Short mmCIF file of C-alpha atoms in Angstrom, two decimals:
data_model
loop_
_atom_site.label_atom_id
_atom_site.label_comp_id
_atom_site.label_asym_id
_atom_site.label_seq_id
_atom_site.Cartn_x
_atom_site.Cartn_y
_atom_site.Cartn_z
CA UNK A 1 36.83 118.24 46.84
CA UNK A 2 37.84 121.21 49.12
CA UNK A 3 40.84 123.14 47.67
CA UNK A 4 43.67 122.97 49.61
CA UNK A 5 44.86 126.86 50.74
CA UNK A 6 48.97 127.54 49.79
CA UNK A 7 51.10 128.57 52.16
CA UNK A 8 51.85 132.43 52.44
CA UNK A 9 54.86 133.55 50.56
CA UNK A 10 58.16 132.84 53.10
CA UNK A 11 59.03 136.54 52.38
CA UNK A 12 55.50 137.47 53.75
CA UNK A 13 57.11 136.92 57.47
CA UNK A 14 53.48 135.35 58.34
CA UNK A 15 53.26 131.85 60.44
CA UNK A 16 51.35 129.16 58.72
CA UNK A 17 48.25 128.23 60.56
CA UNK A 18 48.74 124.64 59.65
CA UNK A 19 51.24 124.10 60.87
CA UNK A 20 51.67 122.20 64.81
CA UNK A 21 54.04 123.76 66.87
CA UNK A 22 54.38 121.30 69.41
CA UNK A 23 54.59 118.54 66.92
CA UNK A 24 57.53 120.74 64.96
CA UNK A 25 59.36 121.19 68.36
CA UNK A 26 59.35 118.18 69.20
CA UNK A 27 60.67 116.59 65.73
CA UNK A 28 63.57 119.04 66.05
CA UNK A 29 64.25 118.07 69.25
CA UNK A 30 64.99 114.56 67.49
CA UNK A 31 66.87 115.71 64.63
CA UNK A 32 69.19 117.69 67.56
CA UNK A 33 71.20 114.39 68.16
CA UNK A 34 73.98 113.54 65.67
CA UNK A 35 74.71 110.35 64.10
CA UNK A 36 76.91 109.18 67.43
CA UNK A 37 73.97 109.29 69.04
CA UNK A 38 76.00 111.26 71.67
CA UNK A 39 74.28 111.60 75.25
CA UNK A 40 73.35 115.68 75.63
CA UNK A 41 71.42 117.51 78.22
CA UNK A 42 68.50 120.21 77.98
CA UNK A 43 70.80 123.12 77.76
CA UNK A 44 72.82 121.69 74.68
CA UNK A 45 69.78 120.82 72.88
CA UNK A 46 68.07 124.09 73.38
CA UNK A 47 70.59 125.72 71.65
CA UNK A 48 70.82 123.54 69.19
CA UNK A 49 67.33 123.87 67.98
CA UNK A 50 66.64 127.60 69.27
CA UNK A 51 64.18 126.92 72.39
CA UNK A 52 63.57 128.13 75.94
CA UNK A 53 64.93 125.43 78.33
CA UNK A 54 62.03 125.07 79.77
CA UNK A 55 60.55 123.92 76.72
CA UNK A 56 62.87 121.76 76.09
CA UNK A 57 62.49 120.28 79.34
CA UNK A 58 59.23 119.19 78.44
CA UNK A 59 59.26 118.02 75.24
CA UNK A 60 62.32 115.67 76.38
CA UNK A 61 60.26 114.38 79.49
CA UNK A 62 57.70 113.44 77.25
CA UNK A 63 59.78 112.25 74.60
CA UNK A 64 61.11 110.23 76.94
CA UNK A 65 57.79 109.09 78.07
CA UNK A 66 57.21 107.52 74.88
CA UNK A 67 60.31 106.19 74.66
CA UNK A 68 61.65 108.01 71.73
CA UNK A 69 64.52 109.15 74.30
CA UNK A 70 66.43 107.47 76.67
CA UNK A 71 67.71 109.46 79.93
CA UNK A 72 70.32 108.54 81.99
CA UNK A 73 69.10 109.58 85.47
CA UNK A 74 72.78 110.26 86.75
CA UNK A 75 74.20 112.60 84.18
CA UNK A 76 70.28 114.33 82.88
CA UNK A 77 71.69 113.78 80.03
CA UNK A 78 69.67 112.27 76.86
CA UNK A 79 70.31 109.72 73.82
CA UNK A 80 67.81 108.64 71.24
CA UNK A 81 65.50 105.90 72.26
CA UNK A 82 64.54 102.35 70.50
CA UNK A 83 61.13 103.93 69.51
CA UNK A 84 62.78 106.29 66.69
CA UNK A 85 63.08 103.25 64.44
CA UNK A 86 59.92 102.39 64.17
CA UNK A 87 59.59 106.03 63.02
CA UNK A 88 61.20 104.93 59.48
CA UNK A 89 60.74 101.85 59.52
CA UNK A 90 57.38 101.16 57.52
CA UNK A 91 58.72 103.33 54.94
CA UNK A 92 62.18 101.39 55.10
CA UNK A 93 60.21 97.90 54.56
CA UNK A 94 57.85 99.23 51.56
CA UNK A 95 61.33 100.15 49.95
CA UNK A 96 62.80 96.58 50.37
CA UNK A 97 59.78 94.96 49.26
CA UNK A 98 59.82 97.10 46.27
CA UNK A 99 63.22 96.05 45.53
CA UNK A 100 62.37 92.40 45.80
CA UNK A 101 58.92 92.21 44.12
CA UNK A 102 59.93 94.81 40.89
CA UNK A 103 61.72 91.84 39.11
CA UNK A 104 59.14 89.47 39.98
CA UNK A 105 56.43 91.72 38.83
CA UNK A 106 57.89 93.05 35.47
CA UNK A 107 58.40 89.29 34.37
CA UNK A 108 54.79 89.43 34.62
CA UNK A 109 53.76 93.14 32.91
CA UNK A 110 55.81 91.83 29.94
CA UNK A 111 54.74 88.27 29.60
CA UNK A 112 50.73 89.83 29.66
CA UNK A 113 51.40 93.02 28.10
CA UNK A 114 49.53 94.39 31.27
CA UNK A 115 49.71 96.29 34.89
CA UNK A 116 50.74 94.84 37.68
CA UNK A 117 50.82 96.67 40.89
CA UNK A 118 52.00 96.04 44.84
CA UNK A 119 49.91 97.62 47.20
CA UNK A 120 49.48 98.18 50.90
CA UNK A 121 46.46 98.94 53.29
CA UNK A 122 45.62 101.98 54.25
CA UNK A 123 41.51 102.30 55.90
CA UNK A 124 39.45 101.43 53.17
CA UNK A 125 41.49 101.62 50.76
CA UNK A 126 44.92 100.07 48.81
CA UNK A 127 47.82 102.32 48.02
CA UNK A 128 49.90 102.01 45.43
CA UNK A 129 53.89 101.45 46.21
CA UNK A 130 55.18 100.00 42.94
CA UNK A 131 53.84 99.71 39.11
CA UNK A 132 55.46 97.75 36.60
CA UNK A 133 53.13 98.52 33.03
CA UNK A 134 54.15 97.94 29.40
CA UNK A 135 52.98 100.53 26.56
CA UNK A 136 49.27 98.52 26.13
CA UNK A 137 48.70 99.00 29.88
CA UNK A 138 49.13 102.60 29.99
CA UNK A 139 45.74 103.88 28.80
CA UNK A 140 44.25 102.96 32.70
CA UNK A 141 46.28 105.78 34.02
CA UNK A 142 47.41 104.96 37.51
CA UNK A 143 50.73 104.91 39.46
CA UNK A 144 52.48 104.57 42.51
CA UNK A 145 51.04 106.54 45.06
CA UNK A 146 47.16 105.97 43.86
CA UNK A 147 44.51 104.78 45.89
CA UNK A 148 42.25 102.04 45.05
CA UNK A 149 38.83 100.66 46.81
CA UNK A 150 38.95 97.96 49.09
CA UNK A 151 35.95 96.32 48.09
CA UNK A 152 35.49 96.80 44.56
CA UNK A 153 39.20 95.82 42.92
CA UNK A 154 40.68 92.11 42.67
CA UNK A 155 43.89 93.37 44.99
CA UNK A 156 41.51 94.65 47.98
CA UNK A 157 39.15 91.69 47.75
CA UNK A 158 42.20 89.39 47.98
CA UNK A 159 43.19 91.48 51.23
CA UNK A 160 39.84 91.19 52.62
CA UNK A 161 39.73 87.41 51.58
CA UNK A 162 42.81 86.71 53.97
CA UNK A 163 41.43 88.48 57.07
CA UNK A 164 40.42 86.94 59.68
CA UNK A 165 37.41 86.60 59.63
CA UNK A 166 35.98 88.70 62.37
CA UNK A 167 38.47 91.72 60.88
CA UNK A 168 36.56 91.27 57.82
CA UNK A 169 32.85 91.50 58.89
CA UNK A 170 34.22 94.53 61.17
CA UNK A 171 35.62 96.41 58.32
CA UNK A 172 32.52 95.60 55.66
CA UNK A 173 30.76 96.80 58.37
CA UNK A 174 32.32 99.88 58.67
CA UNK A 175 32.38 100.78 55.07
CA UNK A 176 28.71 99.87 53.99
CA UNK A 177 27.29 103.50 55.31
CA UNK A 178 29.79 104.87 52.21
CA UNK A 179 27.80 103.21 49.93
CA UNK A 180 24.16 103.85 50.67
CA UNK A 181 21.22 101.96 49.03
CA UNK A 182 24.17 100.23 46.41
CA UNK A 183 25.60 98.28 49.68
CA UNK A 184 23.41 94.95 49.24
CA UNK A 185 24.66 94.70 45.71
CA UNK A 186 28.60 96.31 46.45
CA UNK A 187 28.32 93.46 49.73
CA UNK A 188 27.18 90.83 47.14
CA UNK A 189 30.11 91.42 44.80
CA UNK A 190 32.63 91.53 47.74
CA UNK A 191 31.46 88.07 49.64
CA UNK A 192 30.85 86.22 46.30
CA UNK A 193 34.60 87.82 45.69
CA UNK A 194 36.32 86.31 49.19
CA UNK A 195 34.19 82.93 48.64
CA UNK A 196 36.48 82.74 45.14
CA UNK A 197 39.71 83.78 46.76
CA UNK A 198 38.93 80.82 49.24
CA UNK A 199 38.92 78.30 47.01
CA UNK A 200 41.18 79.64 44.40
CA UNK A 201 43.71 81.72 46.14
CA UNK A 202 43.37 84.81 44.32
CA UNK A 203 40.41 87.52 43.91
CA UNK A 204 38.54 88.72 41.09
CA UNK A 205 36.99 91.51 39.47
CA UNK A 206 35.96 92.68 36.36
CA UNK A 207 34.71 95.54 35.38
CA UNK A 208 33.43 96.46 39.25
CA UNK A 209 35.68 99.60 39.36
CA UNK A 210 36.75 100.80 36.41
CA UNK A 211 34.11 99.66 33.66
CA UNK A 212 36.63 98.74 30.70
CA UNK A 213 39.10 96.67 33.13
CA UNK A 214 39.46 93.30 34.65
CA UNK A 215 41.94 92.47 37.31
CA UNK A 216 43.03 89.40 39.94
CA UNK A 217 44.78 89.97 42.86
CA UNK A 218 46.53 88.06 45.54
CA UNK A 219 48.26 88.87 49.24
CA UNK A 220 51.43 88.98 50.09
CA UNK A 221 51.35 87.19 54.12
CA UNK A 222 53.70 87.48 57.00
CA UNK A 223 54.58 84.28 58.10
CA UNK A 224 51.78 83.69 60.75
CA UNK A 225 49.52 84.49 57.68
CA UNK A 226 48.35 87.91 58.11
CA UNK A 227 48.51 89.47 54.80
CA UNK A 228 50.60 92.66 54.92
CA UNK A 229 50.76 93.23 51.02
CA UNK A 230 48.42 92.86 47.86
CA UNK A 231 49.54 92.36 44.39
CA UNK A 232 47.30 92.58 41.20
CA UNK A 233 47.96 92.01 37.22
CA UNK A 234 45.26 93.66 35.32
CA UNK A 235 44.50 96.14 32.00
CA UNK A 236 41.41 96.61 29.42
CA UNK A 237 39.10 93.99 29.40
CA UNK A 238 40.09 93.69 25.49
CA UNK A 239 43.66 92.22 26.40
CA UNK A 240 43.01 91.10 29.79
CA UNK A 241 40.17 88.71 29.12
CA UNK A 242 38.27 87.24 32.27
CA UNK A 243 38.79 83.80 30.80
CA UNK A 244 43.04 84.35 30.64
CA UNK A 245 42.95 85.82 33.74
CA UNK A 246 41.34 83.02 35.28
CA UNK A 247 43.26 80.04 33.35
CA UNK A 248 46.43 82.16 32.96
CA UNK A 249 47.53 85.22 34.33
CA UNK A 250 46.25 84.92 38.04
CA UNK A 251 48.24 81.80 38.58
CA UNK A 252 51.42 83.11 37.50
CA UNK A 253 50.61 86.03 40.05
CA UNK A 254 49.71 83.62 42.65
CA UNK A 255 53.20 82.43 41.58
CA UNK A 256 54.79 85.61 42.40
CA UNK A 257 53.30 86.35 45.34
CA UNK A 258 54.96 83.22 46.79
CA UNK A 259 58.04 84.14 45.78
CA UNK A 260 57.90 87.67 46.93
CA UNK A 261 56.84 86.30 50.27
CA UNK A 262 59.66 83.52 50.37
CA UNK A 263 62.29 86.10 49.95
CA UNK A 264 60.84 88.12 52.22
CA UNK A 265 60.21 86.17 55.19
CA UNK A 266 62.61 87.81 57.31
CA UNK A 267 61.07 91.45 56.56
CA UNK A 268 57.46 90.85 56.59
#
């Protein structure tokens, strides 16, 4: 892992390298408007944020371009556009569906004395947005914010179970390189994996990821079926036996995951 370099001391007076200019103008630019979304021309927001007109000029033609700003051709004068919502709103929606799955999902923890995480997609892998654990669960030390495999964890097989199929054979595609001469036998785990999910509605795996741990998981599905969530319940294979989380546990998070996505039908 390369080590990230720190910043240089804000007394230093020197610029960080990493950091984009253009990108930081342009965000200001943004954060210039006020809550009344109040119409304002080029010479009122470079003052505001400390700019050259001219630069201003183009950052707000461009802005507009991309319809984060709207201009009004008669007055030259600019408001925030419709495309600044979508800005916050992924991060708006993972908070809601926290909200509405935590109940759901510490029922769960506490009735198996285990994990059970909501997760989202990100590449190849599943990011953690919510944990609910009880004491026995915490020796598998993970959180929100950690990043699981896709192909190797009962929550990522259940995603990859309910993609379309074509999606699917794109993406196992694209991550067998990762895994060298261990593919045939990762690829064998995964399909056998999505052939279980079919039938049963939620994914398996034990032991595939970490050694001493058995999981299920199951999606979370907008309502034309794309699955826009996962949801596992897992812990040490000593508590969280393959046979209870086939006969047991993976139902009742089947269970949940209906509910979460019946609530949420407006959101997802």
């Amino acid at each position: 892992m390369v080590k990230r370099k720190e910043a240089p001391p804000a007394s230093s007076g020197q610029k960080d390298y990493r950091i984009n200019s253009g990108l930081a103008r342009g965000l200001a630019v943004l954060k210039a408007f006020g809550p009344d979304n109040r119409p304002i021309g080029n010479a009122e927001i470079a003052a505001r944020v400390e700019l050259p007109k001219a630069t201003v000029s183009r950052l707000t033609f461009t802005l507009t371009e991309l319809g984060y700003l709207n201009c009004d051709e008669d007055t030259g004068r600019y408001s925030l556009g419709p495309a600044v919502l979508t800005l916050g709103y992924d991060v708006m929606a993972q908070m809601e569906i926290r909200d509405i799955a935590r109940p759901y999902m510490q029922e769960l923890a506490e009735y198996a004395d285990a994990s059970v995480y909501l997760g989202t997609p990100n590449g190849n892998e599943i990011i953690y947005i919510e944990a609910c654990r009880t004491p026995a669960s915490m020796a598998i030390r993970l959180g929100v914010g950690s990043r699981i495999p896709m192909v190797s964890t009962g929550m990522g097989r259940a995603y990859l179970a309910a993609l379309p199929e074509k999606e699917r054979e794109a993406f196992l595609a694209a991550v067998a390189p990762q895994y060298g001469e261990s593919w045939p036998e990762v690829e064998a785990g995964v399909r056998a994996a999505v052939a279980y999910a079919g039938e049963h509605g939620f994914a398996m795996s034990g032991g595939d990821w970490i050694a001493e741990a058995n999981s299920a998981g199951a999606v979370i599905r907008r309502p034309d079926g794309y699955p826009v969530y996962a949801i596992n319940v897992g812990g040490l294979r000593s508590i969280i036996t393959t046979e209870r989380l086939e006969q047991d546990l993976a139902p009742r998070l089947l269970a949940v995951a209906r509910k979460i996505e019946h609530i949420a039908r407006g959101m997802l």
